[in-house]
Coordinates of C-alpha atoms in Angstrom, one line a residue:
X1 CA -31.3 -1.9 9.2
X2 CA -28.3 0.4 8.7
X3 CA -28.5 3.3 11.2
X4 CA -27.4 6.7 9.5
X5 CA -26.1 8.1 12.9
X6 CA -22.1 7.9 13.1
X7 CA -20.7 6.4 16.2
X8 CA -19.0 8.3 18.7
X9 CA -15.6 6.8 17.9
X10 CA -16.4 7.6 13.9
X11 CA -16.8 11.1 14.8
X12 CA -14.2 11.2 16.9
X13 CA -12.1 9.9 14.2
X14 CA -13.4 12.4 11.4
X15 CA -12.7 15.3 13.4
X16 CA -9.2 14.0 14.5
X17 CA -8.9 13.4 10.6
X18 CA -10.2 17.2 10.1
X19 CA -7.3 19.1 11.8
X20 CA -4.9 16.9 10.7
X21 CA -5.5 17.7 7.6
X22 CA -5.6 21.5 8.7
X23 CA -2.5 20.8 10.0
X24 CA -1.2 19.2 6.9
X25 CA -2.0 21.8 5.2
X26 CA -0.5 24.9 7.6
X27 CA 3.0 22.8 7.3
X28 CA 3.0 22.3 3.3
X29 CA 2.0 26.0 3.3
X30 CA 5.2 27.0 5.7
X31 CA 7.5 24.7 3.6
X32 CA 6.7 26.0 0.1
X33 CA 10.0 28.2 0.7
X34 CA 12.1 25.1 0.8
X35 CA 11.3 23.1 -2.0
X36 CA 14.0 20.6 -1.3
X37 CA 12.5 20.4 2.2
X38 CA 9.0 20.2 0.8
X39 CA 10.1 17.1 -1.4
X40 CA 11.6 15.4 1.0
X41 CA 8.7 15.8 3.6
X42 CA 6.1 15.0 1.2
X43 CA 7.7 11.7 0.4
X44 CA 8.0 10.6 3.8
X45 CA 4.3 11.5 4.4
X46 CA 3.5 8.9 0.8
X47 CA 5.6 6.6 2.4
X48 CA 4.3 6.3 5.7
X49 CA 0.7 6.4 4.6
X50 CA 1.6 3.7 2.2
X51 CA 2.6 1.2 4.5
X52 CA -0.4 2.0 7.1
X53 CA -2.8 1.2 3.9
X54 CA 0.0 -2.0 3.5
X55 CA -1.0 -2.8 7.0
X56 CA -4.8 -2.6 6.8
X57 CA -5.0 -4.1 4.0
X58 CA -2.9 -7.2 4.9
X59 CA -5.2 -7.0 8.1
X60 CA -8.0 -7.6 6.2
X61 CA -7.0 -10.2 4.0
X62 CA -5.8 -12.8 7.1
X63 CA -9.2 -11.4 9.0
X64 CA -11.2 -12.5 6.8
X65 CA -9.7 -15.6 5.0
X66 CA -10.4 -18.6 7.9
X67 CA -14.4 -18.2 7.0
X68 CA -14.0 -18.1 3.4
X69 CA -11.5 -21.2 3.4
X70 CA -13.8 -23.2 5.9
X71 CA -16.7 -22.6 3.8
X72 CA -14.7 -23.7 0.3
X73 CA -16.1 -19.9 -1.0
X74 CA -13.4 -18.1 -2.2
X75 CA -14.9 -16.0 -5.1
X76 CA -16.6 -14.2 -2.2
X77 CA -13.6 -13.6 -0.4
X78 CA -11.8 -12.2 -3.3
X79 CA -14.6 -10.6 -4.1
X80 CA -14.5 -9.1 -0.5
X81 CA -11.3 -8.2 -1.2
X82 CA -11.8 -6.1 -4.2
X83 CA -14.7 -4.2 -2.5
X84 CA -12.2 -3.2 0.4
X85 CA -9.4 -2.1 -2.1
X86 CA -11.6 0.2 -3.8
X87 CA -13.7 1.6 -0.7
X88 CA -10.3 2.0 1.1
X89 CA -8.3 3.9 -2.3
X90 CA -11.4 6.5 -2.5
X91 CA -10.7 6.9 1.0
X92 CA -7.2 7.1 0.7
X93 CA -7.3 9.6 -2.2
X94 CA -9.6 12.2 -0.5

């Protein structure tokens, strides 16, 4: 059965999330005066979150491959895949 508490690290984690996002947001706010600085901050924040979700993502497809190939079931694993892509992007988004 799936427990409904978070773990300790999880929490840790959301509320790490929290004021970086707080943060985040203080430092868009402050920039808004310097658009050209705004831009250019703002793209290197895309970037680097884009090749962390690169990273994950390539971490998860050579975790979970070796069980998939031994077993000959690769329709799950893809399958797998997909689920983590889309649980991952809503993630990403918010």
């Amino acid at each position: 059965a799936a427990s409904t508490s978070t773990s300790p690290s999880s929490s840790a984690q959301q509320q790490q999330s929290s004021s970086s996002s707080v943060l985040l947001r203080k430092a868009i706010g402050s920039l808004k005066s310097r658009p050209v600085l705004l831009k250019y901050c703002a793209e290197e924040v895309a970037g680097s979150r884009q090749n962390a979700f690169f990273k994950q993502f390539l971490d998860a497809l050579t975790r979970s491959i070796e069980p998939h190939l031994k077993g000959g079931d690769l329709v799950k694993y893809v399958a797998r895949m997909l689920a983590w892509l889309s649980e991952n992007m809503a993630k990403e988004t918010r």
